[in-house]
Coordinates of C-alpha atoms and ligand atoms in Angstrom, one line a residue:
M1 CA 58.6 5.8 -11.1
T2 CA 61.4 5.1 -8.7
E3 CA 60.5 3.4 -5.4
S4 CA 61.0 6.5 -3.5
E5 CA 58.7 8.4 -5.8
T6 CA 55.9 5.9 -5.1
D7 CA 56.6 6.4 -1.4
K8 CA 56.1 10.1 -1.7
T9 CA 52.8 9.6 -3.6
K10 CA 51.5 7.7 -0.6
E11 CA 52.6 10.5 1.6
S12 CA 50.7 13.0 -0.5
S13 CA 47.4 11.5 0.7
V14 CA 48.1 13.5 3.8
K15 CA 46.4 16.9 3.6
G16 CA 48.3 19.7 2.0
P17 CA 48.5 23.3 3.3
S18 CA 45.2 25.0 3.9
N19 CA 43.7 27.2 1.2
F20 CA 40.2 28.5 0.4
I21 CA 39.2 25.5 -1.7
R22 CA 40.4 23.0 0.9
N23 CA 38.5 24.9 3.6
M24 CA 35.4 24.9 1.5
I25 CA 35.5 21.2 0.9
T26 CA 36.2 20.5 4.6
K27 CA 33.1 22.6 5.4
D28 CA 31.0 20.8 2.8
I29 CA 32.0 17.5 4.3
A30 CA 31.2 18.6 7.8
S31 CA 27.7 19.8 6.7
A32 CA 27.2 16.6 4.7
K33 CA 26.2 18.7 1.7
H34 CA 27.1 16.0 -0.7
E35 CA 26.8 13.2 1.9
G36 CA 30.5 13.6 2.5
R37 CA 31.4 12.8 -1.1
V38 CA 34.1 14.6 -3.1
V39 CA 34.1 14.1 -6.8
T40 CA 36.3 16.4 -8.9
R41 CA 37.4 16.4 -12.5
F42 CA 40.3 17.5 -14.6
P43 CA 38.9 18.7 -17.9
P44 CA 41.7 19.3 -20.5
E45 CA 40.9 20.2 -24.0
P46 CA 43.0 17.9 -26.2
N47 CA 44.4 20.8 -28.3
G48 CA 48.0 20.7 -27.0
Y49 CA 50.3 19.2 -24.5
L50 CA 49.9 19.8 -20.7
H51 CA 52.1 22.3 -19.1
I52 CA 53.1 23.2 -15.5
G53 CA 50.0 25.4 -15.2
H54 CA 47.9 22.3 -15.9
A55 CA 49.9 20.4 -13.4
K56 CA 48.7 22.8 -10.7
S57 CA 45.1 22.1 -11.7
I58 CA 45.8 18.4 -11.8
C59 CA 47.4 18.4 -8.4
L60 CA 44.6 20.4 -6.9
N61 CA 41.8 18.2 -8.3
F62 CA 43.4 14.9 -7.7
S63 CA 44.8 15.7 -4.3
L64 CA 41.6 17.1 -3.0
A65 CA 39.7 14.1 -4.0
K66 CA 42.3 11.7 -2.7
E67 CA 42.8 13.3 0.7
N68 CA 39.0 13.2 1.2
G69 CA 38.5 9.6 0.1
G70 CA 36.9 10.9 -3.1
V71 CA 37.6 10.5 -6.8
C72 CA 38.7 12.6 -9.7
N73 CA 37.5 12.1 -13.2
L74 CA 39.6 12.7 -16.3
R75 CA 37.3 14.3 -18.9
F76 CA 38.5 15.5 -22.2
D77 CA 36.6 18.6 -23.0
D78 CA 36.5 17.9 -26.7
T79 CA 34.0 20.2 -28.3
N80 CA 36.3 21.8 -30.8
P81 CA 37.4 19.1 -33.2
A82 CA 39.2 21.6 -35.5
K83 CA 42.0 22.0 -33.0
E84 CA 42.0 18.6 -31.2
S85 CA 43.6 15.3 -31.9
Q86 CA 44.2 11.8 -30.6
E87 CA 47.9 12.6 -30.2
Y88 CA 47.1 15.1 -27.6
V89 CA 44.6 12.8 -25.9
D90 CA 47.3 10.1 -25.6
A91 CA 50.0 12.6 -24.4
I92 CA 47.7 14.1 -21.7
K93 CA 46.8 10.6 -20.3
E94 CA 50.5 9.7 -20.2
N95 CA 51.5 12.9 -18.5
I96 CA 48.9 12.6 -15.8
T97 CA 49.9 9.0 -15.0
W98 CA 53.6 10.1 -14.9
L99 CA 52.7 12.9 -12.5
G100 CA 51.5 10.1 -10.2
F101 CA 47.7 10.4 -10.4
G102 CA 45.1 7.9 -11.4
W103 CA 41.6 8.9 -12.6
N104 CA 38.3 7.4 -11.6
G105 CA 37.3 4.6 -13.9
D106 CA 37.4 5.1 -17.6
V107 CA 38.6 8.2 -19.3
R108 CA 35.6 10.4 -20.1
Y109 CA 34.9 12.5 -23.1
S110 CA 32.4 15.4 -23.4
S111 CA 31.8 14.1 -26.8
S112 CA 30.4 10.9 -25.4
Y113 CA 27.6 13.1 -24.0
F114 CA 26.8 14.7 -27.4
D115 CA 23.5 12.8 -27.6
H116 CA 22.5 14.0 -24.2
L117 CA 23.6 17.5 -25.0
Y118 CA 21.5 17.5 -28.2
N119 CA 18.5 16.4 -26.2
F120 CA 19.0 19.1 -23.7
A121 CA 19.3 21.7 -26.4
T122 CA 16.1 20.4 -27.8
Q123 CA 14.5 20.6 -24.4
L124 CA 15.6 24.3 -24.0
I125 CA 14.0 25.0 -27.4
K126 CA 10.8 23.3 -26.4
N127 CA 10.6 25.3 -23.3
G128 CA 11.1 28.6 -25.2
K129 CA 14.7 29.1 -23.8
A130 CA 16.7 28.7 -26.9
F131 CA 16.3 29.8 -30.5
I132 CA 17.9 29.4 -33.9
C133 CA 19.7 32.5 -35.0
S134 CA 20.4 33.4 -38.6
L135 CA 22.8 36.3 -37.9
D136 CA 26.3 35.8 -39.4
A137 CA 29.4 36.2 -37.3
D138 CA 29.8 40.0 -38.1
Q139 CA 26.2 40.7 -37.4
A140 CA 26.3 38.7 -34.2
R141 CA 29.2 40.7 -33.0
E142 CA 27.5 44.0 -33.8
Y143 CA 24.3 42.8 -32.0
R144 CA 26.3 41.7 -29.0
G145 CA 27.0 45.2 -27.7
T146 CA 30.0 46.2 -25.7
L147 CA 31.0 46.3 -22.0
T148 CA 29.4 49.8 -21.8
E149 CA 26.5 49.3 -24.2
P150 CA 23.7 46.7 -24.0
G151 CA 23.3 44.3 -27.0
K152 CA 20.3 44.1 -29.4
E153 CA 18.0 41.2 -29.7
S154 CA 18.4 39.0 -32.7
P155 CA 15.5 39.4 -35.2
N156 CA 15.1 35.6 -34.9
R157 CA 14.7 35.7 -31.1
N158 CA 10.9 35.0 -31.3
R159 CA 11.0 32.4 -34.0
S160 CA 8.3 29.8 -33.2
I161 CA 9.3 26.7 -31.2
S162 CA 8.3 24.4 -34.1
E163 CA 10.4 26.3 -36.6
N164 CA 13.3 26.3 -34.1
L165 CA 13.0 22.5 -33.6
D166 CA 12.8 21.9 -37.4
L167 CA 15.8 24.1 -38.1
F168 CA 17.9 22.5 -35.3
E169 CA 17.1 19.0 -36.6
R170 CA 18.1 20.0 -40.1
M171 CA 21.3 21.6 -38.8
R172 CA 22.1 18.3 -37.3
N173 CA 21.2 16.5 -40.5
G174 CA 23.8 18.5 -42.4
E175 CA 21.5 20.5 -44.5
Y176 CA 23.3 23.9 -43.9
G177 CA 26.8 25.2 -44.3
E178 CA 28.9 26.4 -41.5
G179 CA 27.8 29.7 -40.1
A180 CA 24.3 29.6 -41.6
Y181 CA 22.7 29.2 -38.3
T182 CA 23.5 28.9 -34.6
L183 CA 21.5 27.8 -31.6
R184 CA 21.5 30.5 -28.9
A185 CA 20.2 30.4 -25.3
K186 CA 17.5 33.0 -24.8
I187 CA 18.7 34.9 -21.7
D188 CA 19.2 38.7 -21.7
M189 CA 20.7 40.9 -24.3
A190 CA 20.8 43.8 -21.8
S191 CA 22.8 41.9 -19.2
P192 CA 26.0 43.6 -18.0
N193 CA 27.6 40.3 -18.4
I194 CA 28.3 39.7 -22.0
N195 CA 28.3 35.9 -21.5
M196 CA 24.6 36.2 -20.7
R197 CA 23.7 38.0 -23.9
D198 CA 22.0 35.1 -25.6
P199 CA 25.2 33.0 -25.9
I200 CA 25.7 30.5 -28.7
I201 CA 25.3 27.0 -27.5
Y202 CA 25.6 25.1 -30.8
R203 CA 27.5 25.7 -34.1
I204 CA 27.6 24.0 -37.4
R205 CA 31.0 22.6 -38.1
H206 CA 31.5 20.1 -40.9
I207 CA 34.5 18.6 -39.3
S208 CA 35.2 15.0 -38.4
H209 CA 35.9 14.5 -34.7
H210 CA 38.7 12.4 -33.2
Q211 CA 36.2 10.5 -31.0
T212 CA 32.8 10.6 -32.8
Q213 CA 34.2 10.7 -36.4
D214 CA 31.5 11.9 -38.7
K215 CA 28.5 11.4 -36.5
W216 CA 28.0 15.1 -35.9
C217 CA 28.2 18.3 -37.9
I218 CA 26.9 20.5 -35.1
Y219 CA 29.0 20.9 -32.0
P220 CA 28.0 22.3 -28.6
T221 CA 30.0 25.2 -27.1
Y222 CA 32.3 24.9 -24.1
D223 CA 29.8 26.8 -21.9
F224 CA 26.9 24.6 -22.7
T225 CA 28.9 21.4 -22.5
H226 CA 30.9 21.9 -19.4
C227 CA 28.2 22.4 -16.8
I228 CA 26.1 19.6 -18.2
S229 CA 29.1 17.2 -18.3
D230 CA 29.8 18.1 -14.7
A231 CA 26.2 17.4 -13.8
I232 CA 26.2 14.1 -15.7
E233 CA 29.2 13.0 -13.8
N234 CA 27.7 14.2 -10.5
I235 CA 30.8 16.4 -9.8
T236 CA 30.6 17.9 -6.4
H237 CA 33.2 20.6 -6.8
S238 CA 33.9 22.0 -10.3
L239 CA 37.2 23.8 -10.0
C240 CA 38.5 26.1 -12.8
T241 CA 40.6 29.1 -13.3
L242 CA 39.6 32.8 -12.8
E243 CA 38.8 33.6 -16.4
F244 CA 35.7 31.5 -16.1
E245 CA 34.4 33.6 -13.2
D246 CA 32.2 35.6 -15.6
H247 CA 30.9 32.4 -17.1
R248 CA 29.6 31.1 -13.8
P249 CA 26.2 32.8 -14.2
L250 CA 25.8 31.0 -17.5
Y251 CA 27.0 27.7 -16.0
D252 CA 24.3 28.1 -13.4
W253 CA 21.7 29.4 -15.8
I254 CA 22.0 26.4 -18.1
L255 CA 21.7 23.9 -15.3
N256 CA 18.8 25.7 -13.7
N257 CA 16.9 25.9 -16.9
L258 CA 17.1 22.2 -17.7
E259 CA 14.5 19.8 -16.4
L260 CA 16.2 18.6 -13.2
D261 CA 14.7 15.1 -13.5
S262 CA 16.0 14.5 -16.9
L263 CA 19.5 15.5 -15.8
K264 CA 19.2 13.3 -12.7
T265 CA 18.2 10.2 -14.6
I266 CA 21.2 10.2 -16.9
S267 CA 23.7 11.3 -14.2
D268 CA 26.1 8.9 -12.6
S269 CA 24.0 9.2 -9.4
A270 CA 21.4 7.0 -11.1
S271 CA 23.8 4.1 -11.1
T272 CA 25.7 4.9 -7.9
G273 CA 22.7 5.8 -5.8
A274 CA 24.4 9.0 -4.6
K275 CA 22.4 12.1 -3.9
F276 CA 22.0 14.3 -7.0
L277 CA 22.9 17.9 -6.6
L278 CA 23.8 20.4 -9.2
P279 CA 27.5 21.0 -9.4
E280 CA 29.0 24.3 -8.4
Q281 CA 31.9 26.1 -10.0
T282 CA 34.7 27.6 -7.9
E283 CA 37.5 29.6 -9.5
F284 CA 41.2 29.9 -8.5
A285 CA 44.1 31.9 -9.9
K286 CA 46.1 30.4 -12.7
L287 CA 49.7 29.6 -12.2
K288 CA 52.0 32.0 -13.9
L289 CA 55.8 31.7 -14.1
N290 CA 58.2 34.4 -15.0
Y291 CA 60.4 33.9 -18.1
T292 CA 57.9 31.4 -19.4
I293 CA 55.2 31.2 -22.0
M294 CA 52.3 29.1 -21.0
G295 CA 49.7 30.0 -23.6
K296 CA 48.9 26.9 -25.6
R297 CA 48.6 28.8 -28.8
K298 CA 52.1 30.2 -28.6
L299 CA 53.5 26.9 -27.4
K300 CA 52.0 25.2 -30.4
E301 CA 53.4 27.9 -32.7
M302 CA 56.9 27.5 -31.2
V303 CA 56.7 23.8 -31.9
E304 CA 55.3 24.3 -35.4
L305 CA 57.9 27.0 -36.4
G306 CA 60.7 24.8 -35.1
I307 CA 61.8 27.3 -32.5
V308 CA 62.0 24.4 -30.1
D309 CA 62.5 20.7 -30.7
G310 CA 58.9 19.5 -30.4
W311 CA 56.5 19.6 -27.5
D312 CA 59.0 17.8 -25.3
D313 CA 61.8 20.3 -25.8
P314 CA 63.5 20.4 -22.4
R315 CA 63.2 24.2 -22.4
L316 CA 59.4 24.2 -22.6
P317 CA 57.2 24.3 -19.5
T318 CA 55.3 21.3 -20.9
L319 CA 55.2 18.2 -18.7
A320 CA 56.7 16.2 -21.6
G321 CA 59.6 18.7 -21.8
M322 CA 60.2 19.0 -18.1
R323 CA 60.2 15.2 -17.8
R324 CA 62.7 14.9 -20.7
R325 CA 64.8 17.6 -19.0
G326 CA 64.8 15.5 -15.8
F327 CA 62.3 17.2 -13.5
T328 CA 60.8 14.5 -11.3
A329 CA 57.1 14.1 -10.7
V330 CA 57.6 14.6 -7.0
S331 CA 59.3 17.9 -7.5
I332 CA 56.5 19.2 -9.7
R333 CA 53.9 18.1 -7.2
N334 CA 55.8 19.7 -4.4
F335 CA 56.2 22.9 -6.4
C336 CA 52.4 23.0 -7.2
E337 CA 51.5 22.5 -3.6
N338 CA 53.9 25.2 -2.4
A339 CA 52.8 27.7 -5.0
G340 CA 49.5 27.6 -3.2
I341 CA 45.9 28.2 -4.3
S342 CA 44.5 31.7 -4.2
R343 CA 41.9 34.0 -5.8
S344 CA 44.4 36.6 -6.9
E345 CA 46.7 36.3 -9.9
S346 CA 50.4 36.5 -9.2
T347 CA 53.6 35.4 -10.9
V348 CA 55.7 32.7 -9.3
D349 CA 59.5 33.0 -9.6
L350 CA 61.1 30.3 -11.7
S351 CA 63.7 29.8 -9.0
M352 CA 61.0 28.3 -6.9
L353 CA 60.5 25.5 -9.4
E354 CA 64.2 25.1 -9.7
H355 CA 64.5 24.9 -5.9
A356 CA 61.8 22.1 -5.8
V357 CA 63.7 20.0 -8.3
R358 CA 67.1 20.5 -6.7
E359 CA 65.7 19.5 -3.3
D360 CA 64.3 16.3 -4.7
L361 CA 67.3 15.4 -6.8
D362 CA 69.7 16.1 -4.0
Q363 CA 68.1 13.1 -2.3
E364 CA 67.5 10.9 -5.4
A365 CA 70.3 11.5 -7.8
F366 CA 73.2 9.0 -8.1
R367 CA 76.5 10.7 -8.0
V368 CA 78.9 10.2 -10.9
M369 CA 81.9 12.1 -12.3
C370 CA 81.9 13.7 -15.7
V371 CA 84.5 16.0 -17.1
L372 CA 83.0 18.7 -19.3
N373 CA 86.1 20.3 -20.6
P374 CA 88.8 17.6 -20.4
L375 CA 92.5 18.3 -19.7
K376 CA 94.7 15.2 -19.9
V377 CA 96.7 14.4 -16.8
T378 CA 99.4 11.7 -16.6
I379 CA 100.1 10.2 -13.2
S380 CA 103.8 9.3 -13.7
N381 CA 104.1 6.9 -10.7
I382 CA 101.2 4.7 -12.0
K383 CA 102.2 2.1 -14.6
E384 CA 100.7 2.1 -18.1
S385 CA 99.0 -1.3 -17.6
E386 CA 97.7 -0.5 -14.1
A387 CA 94.1 0.1 -13.3
E388 CA 93.1 0.4 -9.7
S389 CA 89.4 -0.3 -9.0
L390 CA 88.2 2.2 -6.4
T391 CA 84.9 2.0 -4.6
L392 CA 82.9 5.2 -4.4
R393 CA 79.5 5.8 -2.8
N394 CA 76.6 6.6 -5.0
H395 CA 75.3 9.2 -2.5
P396 CA 77.3 10.9 0.2
K397 CA 74.6 10.7 2.8
K398 CA 72.5 7.7 1.7
E399 CA 74.3 4.4 2.2
S400 CA 71.3 2.6 0.9
M401 CA 72.1 3.8 -2.6
G402 CA 75.1 1.6 -2.6
T403 CA 78.5 2.0 -4.2
R404 CA 80.1 1.7 -7.6
K405 CA 83.5 0.9 -9.0
V406 CA 85.6 3.6 -10.6
P407 CA 88.9 2.7 -12.3
F408 CA 92.0 4.8 -11.7
T409 CA 94.6 4.7 -14.4
R410 CA 97.9 6.4 -15.4
G411 CA 96.0 8.7 -17.8
I412 CA 93.0 10.6 -16.4
Y413 CA 91.1 13.7 -17.3
I414 CA 90.3 16.6 -15.1
D415 CA 88.4 19.8 -16.0
R416 CA 90.5 22.6 -17.5
S417 CA 89.0 25.0 -15.0
D418 CA 90.4 23.0 -12.1
F419 CA 94.0 23.9 -13.1
E420 CA 95.4 27.4 -13.1
E421 CA 98.9 28.1 -14.1
I422 CA 98.9 31.4 -12.4
P423 CA 96.3 30.9 -9.6
S424 CA 93.9 33.6 -8.9
P425 CA 93.5 34.6 -5.2
G426 CA 91.7 32.0 -3.2
F427 CA 92.0 29.3 -5.9
K428 CA 92.2 26.0 -4.1
R429 CA 92.6 23.5 -6.9
L430 CA 95.5 22.3 -9.0
T431 CA 98.4 24.7 -9.7
P432 CA 102.0 24.0 -10.8
G433 CA 103.8 22.4 -7.9
G434 CA 100.5 22.3 -5.9
E435 CA 98.4 19.5 -4.7
V436 CA 94.7 18.6 -5.0
R437 CA 92.6 15.6 -4.0
L438 CA 91.0 13.6 -6.7
R439 CA 87.5 12.7 -5.5
G440 CA 87.4 9.2 -3.9
C441 CA 91.1 8.8 -4.9
Y442 CA 94.6 10.0 -4.1
V443 CA 96.1 13.4 -3.6
I444 CA 98.1 14.4 -6.7
K445 CA 100.8 16.9 -7.2
C446 CA 101.5 18.8 -10.4
D447 CA 105.1 18.4 -11.4
K448 CA 105.1 19.6 -15.0
V449 CA 102.9 21.5 -17.5
L450 CA 103.1 20.6 -21.1
K451 CA 102.1 23.1 -23.9
N452 CA 101.8 23.0 -27.6
S453 CA 103.5 25.5 -30.0
E454 CA 100.6 28.0 -29.5
G455 CA 101.4 28.0 -25.8
E456 CA 98.2 26.2 -24.9
I457 CA 98.3 23.7 -22.0
T458 CA 98.0 20.2 -23.5
E459 CA 98.8 17.9 -20.5
L460 CA 99.8 17.9 -16.9
I461 CA 102.4 15.5 -15.5
C462 CA 101.5 14.7 -11.8
T463 CA 102.4 12.2 -9.1
A464 CA 100.0 10.5 -6.8
D465 CA 100.7 10.3 -3.1
K466 CA 100.0 6.6 -2.5
E467 CA 99.5 7.1 1.2
T468 CA 96.4 9.3 0.8
L469 CA 93.7 6.9 -0.3
G470 CA 91.0 7.6 2.3
R471 CA 93.6 9.2 4.5
R472 CA 94.8 12.8 5.1
P473 CA 98.2 13.6 3.7
E474 CA 101.0 13.6 6.2
G475 CA 102.1 17.0 7.6
R476 CA 100.2 19.3 5.2
K477 CA 96.7 20.4 4.3
V478 CA 95.1 19.8 0.9
K479 CA 92.0 21.8 0.6
G480 CA 90.7 21.2 -2.9
V481 CA 88.8 18.2 -4.2
I482 CA 88.2 17.8 -7.9
H483 CA 86.4 15.3 -10.1
W484 CA 88.2 13.2 -12.7
V485 CA 87.6 10.3 -15.1
S486 CA 90.0 7.6 -16.3
A487 CA 91.2 8.4 -19.8
V488 CA 91.3 4.7 -20.7
Y489 CA 87.8 3.7 -19.5
G490 CA 85.9 7.0 -19.6
Q491 CA 83.1 7.2 -22.1
E492 CA 82.4 10.1 -24.4
A493 CA 79.2 12.0 -23.9
T494 CA 77.4 15.1 -25.2
L495 CA 75.8 17.4 -22.6
R496 CA 73.0 19.8 -23.3
L497 CA 72.8 22.6 -20.8
Y498 CA 69.6 24.7 -20.7
D499 CA 68.8 28.2 -19.6
R500 CA 65.5 30.1 -19.5
L501 CA 63.9 30.4 -22.9
F502 CA 63.2 34.1 -22.7
I503 CA 65.3 37.0 -21.6
I504 CA 62.4 39.1 -20.3
E505 CA 60.3 38.3 -17.2
N506 CA 57.0 38.4 -18.9
P507 CA 57.1 37.3 -22.5
E508 CA 53.3 37.1 -22.5
A509 CA 52.8 40.7 -21.4
K510 CA 50.4 42.8 -23.6
E511 CA 53.2 45.2 -24.6
V512 CA 55.2 42.3 -26.1
K513 CA 54.2 42.3 -29.8
D514 CA 56.3 39.4 -30.8
Y515 CA 57.6 37.1 -28.2
R516 CA 60.2 35.7 -30.7
E517 CA 62.2 38.9 -30.3
F518 CA 62.9 38.0 -26.7
L519 CA 64.1 34.4 -27.1
N520 CA 67.3 33.7 -25.1
P521 CA 69.9 32.9 -27.7
A522 CA 71.8 31.0 -25.0
S523 CA 68.9 28.8 -23.9
L524 CA 70.7 25.7 -25.2
S525 CA 74.4 25.0 -25.1
V526 CA 75.6 21.7 -26.5
I527 CA 78.9 20.5 -25.0
K528 CA 80.6 17.8 -27.0
N529 CA 83.4 15.5 -26.1
C530 CA 82.8 15.3 -22.4
V531 CA 84.1 12.3 -20.6
I532 CA 82.0 10.3 -18.1
E533 CA 83.0 7.5 -15.8
P534 CA 82.4 4.0 -17.2
S535 CA 80.0 3.0 -14.4
I536 CA 77.3 4.8 -16.4
A537 CA 77.1 1.8 -18.7
D538 CA 75.9 -0.3 -15.7
Q539 CA 73.4 2.3 -14.6
T540 CA 71.0 2.4 -17.4
R541 CA 68.2 1.7 -15.0
I542 CA 69.1 4.8 -13.0
K543 CA 67.3 8.0 -14.2
H544 CA 68.8 10.9 -12.4
F545 CA 72.4 11.7 -11.9
Q546 CA 74.4 14.3 -10.1
F547 CA 77.5 14.9 -12.1
E548 CA 79.7 16.0 -9.2
R549 CA 80.3 19.7 -9.0
E550 CA 78.4 20.2 -12.3
G551 CA 74.7 19.7 -11.8
Y552 CA 71.9 17.3 -12.1
F553 CA 71.6 15.4 -15.4
I554 CA 69.4 12.8 -17.1
I555 CA 70.0 10.7 -20.2
D556 CA 68.2 12.1 -23.2
E557 CA 66.6 8.9 -24.4
K558 CA 65.5 10.4 -27.7
L559 CA 69.0 11.7 -28.7
S560 CA 70.9 8.8 -27.2
A561 CA 68.9 6.5 -29.4
Q562 CA 70.4 8.2 -32.4
G563 CA 73.8 7.0 -31.3
G564 CA 76.2 8.3 -28.7
L565 CA 75.4 9.2 -25.1
A566 CA 73.5 12.4 -24.6
F567 CA 72.5 14.0 -21.3
N568 CA 70.3 16.9 -20.4
R569 CA 71.2 19.1 -17.6
T570 CA 68.1 19.3 -15.4
I571 CA 69.5 22.1 -13.3
S572 CA 72.8 23.4 -12.0
L573 CA 73.7 22.6 -8.4
R574 CA 73.2 26.2 -7.2
D575 CA 71.1 29.1 -8.3
S576 CA 73.6 31.1 -10.2
W577 CA 71.2 33.0 -12.4
G578 CA 72.0 36.7 -12.7
K579 CA 75.1 36.4 -10.7
Ligands
LIG1 P1 42.9 26.8 -23.8 O1 41.5 26.7 -23.1 O2 43.2 28.2 -24.2 O3 43.1 25.8 -24.8 P2 43.9 26.0 -21.2 O4 45.3 26.2 -20.7 O5 42.8 26.6 -20.4 O6 44.0 26.6 -22.7 P3 42.6 23.5 -20.9 O7 42.9 22.2 -21.6 O8 41.2 24.1 -21.1 O9 43.7 24.5 -21.4 O10 42.9 23.4 -19.4 C1 42.5 22.3 -18.6 C2 42.4 22.8 -17.1 O11 43.6 23.3 -16.7 C3 41.4 23.9 -17.0 O12 40.5 23.6 -15.9 C4 42.2 25.1 -16.8 O13 41.5 26.0 -16.0 C5 43.4 24.6 -16.1 N1 44.6 25.4 -16.3 C6 45.0 25.8 -17.5 N2 46.1 26.6 -17.4 C7 46.3 26.7 -16.0 C8 47.3 27.4 -15.2 N3 48.2 28.2 -15.8 N4 47.2 27.3 -13.9 C9 46.3 26.5 -13.3 N5 45.3 25.8 -14.0 C10 45.4 25.9 -15.4
LIG2 MG1 40.6 26.2 -21.3

């Protein structure tokens, strides 16, 4: 993190814009509901990398805790070992830290509560509130009913408590194959809410777990685990996305059907002395971005099929990808805050995210010059051996960012697009016989255009007006200013320019049968043989650059490590999409 990024983290302890969750917490504090405490949690499942949608949830949970003097736990919701791994655990922790947030104490794992969860399941059985079901997956589906028809009770629903206890223990001991039995809560097969129709709370899975290894061969479901984990951690506000709204009655049912004292004694409140209250779930709308796929299943597929270059491909909305592309943590936090929290789903325009990063990089990025499409220019009144060391500011408005040395030599490169032999109307840059200012350097005049046998321009011969360093030229106006790099000292670089990954606004829409048909073939353009000013070699500590007139760039550490200097374009200077 740069110094200024840390500064902004400090600032973010000031309250953000009002929203219904912020208001609810303010009210709860005023009424001393939780004795003024705010304990939130961020509960990722380690089955993929975090994306910008998760960032919204992270910002919400961590900021609400921080601004109210509370804490936010990081809890891996790791109940499905088939899809989870330590790689994801590590990446998630790293991403959260990079975003600028710190969790409360040690990282938590739902799996570290498996003993408790087993005991609570046993408790439900003993109290006649759960039973072992022998229906297989197809039968269970048939018995479940539909949105318009009630379900049917399992033939095993009235199995005796002692038989249930015996079967559950034997499930745990590994006596049965996967799918032979499930443990189900005994609620109401006629409920209009399908989640309440005797939901499964434990399944047999003979799979080793990334945290508990081979200790368990039965695993609790998300619904059973989540509410109890929240209660164990004495969470005051359990925030999740809208798709869990219909699960809230189950969340409450489970907690209300456990023996409160047994929950209380194992909860964090037992050691902290805080008041024990059952946690409450509140839902908010997911962040959706146009031109973007956020579903983890599809992201994973794109990685596995090699459609993108790993989870940190700069075109992905993953935090790892966005970071590699040069998005700053500050810009992502600002974007999430500005996107707002609401109860209704809406899609945010990608340009809002782009605006957030431009705004931050305009302040933070060091200016350098890089020529993308080099055209050789010889300054005839500069000697071959001469190299003038010019001093340029690293930021036009921020003197504190210092200066750098830029060598000016007889041979330089300018961008091909900055010269027009037959200038189009309004063209203000270099033309035959015309003048232009080289950024931070002299005004030059084009005396001669050299071409090869195909008639292509190969070189310009120019003269520099030596009276114009930091001074206006005498008696005439020179409007254009262009960037340039010394041909002697410039370094070669490869630039990677990115565009949106999809050509349709909603690649996740139901009508889209195969999102792969809508990939943008121009989402990555690789530009080789660019020339960048030599100061870049002294600026390895600097992360973000503005290549003057070209955009914001960051070194791609991964590719540069393979040899050569590779940069990712974070974003162009202006929003030019669709224009
Ligand atoms: P899945 O559950 O299908 O693996 P997920 O995106 O819900 O995918 P989780 O790891 O369960 O992944 O998400 C962790 C937290 O982030 C959850 O509380 C979830 O509600 C929240 N979250 C996920 N996607 C978004 C989003 N697009 N906007 C806001 N919050 C999100
Ligand atoms: Mg989820």
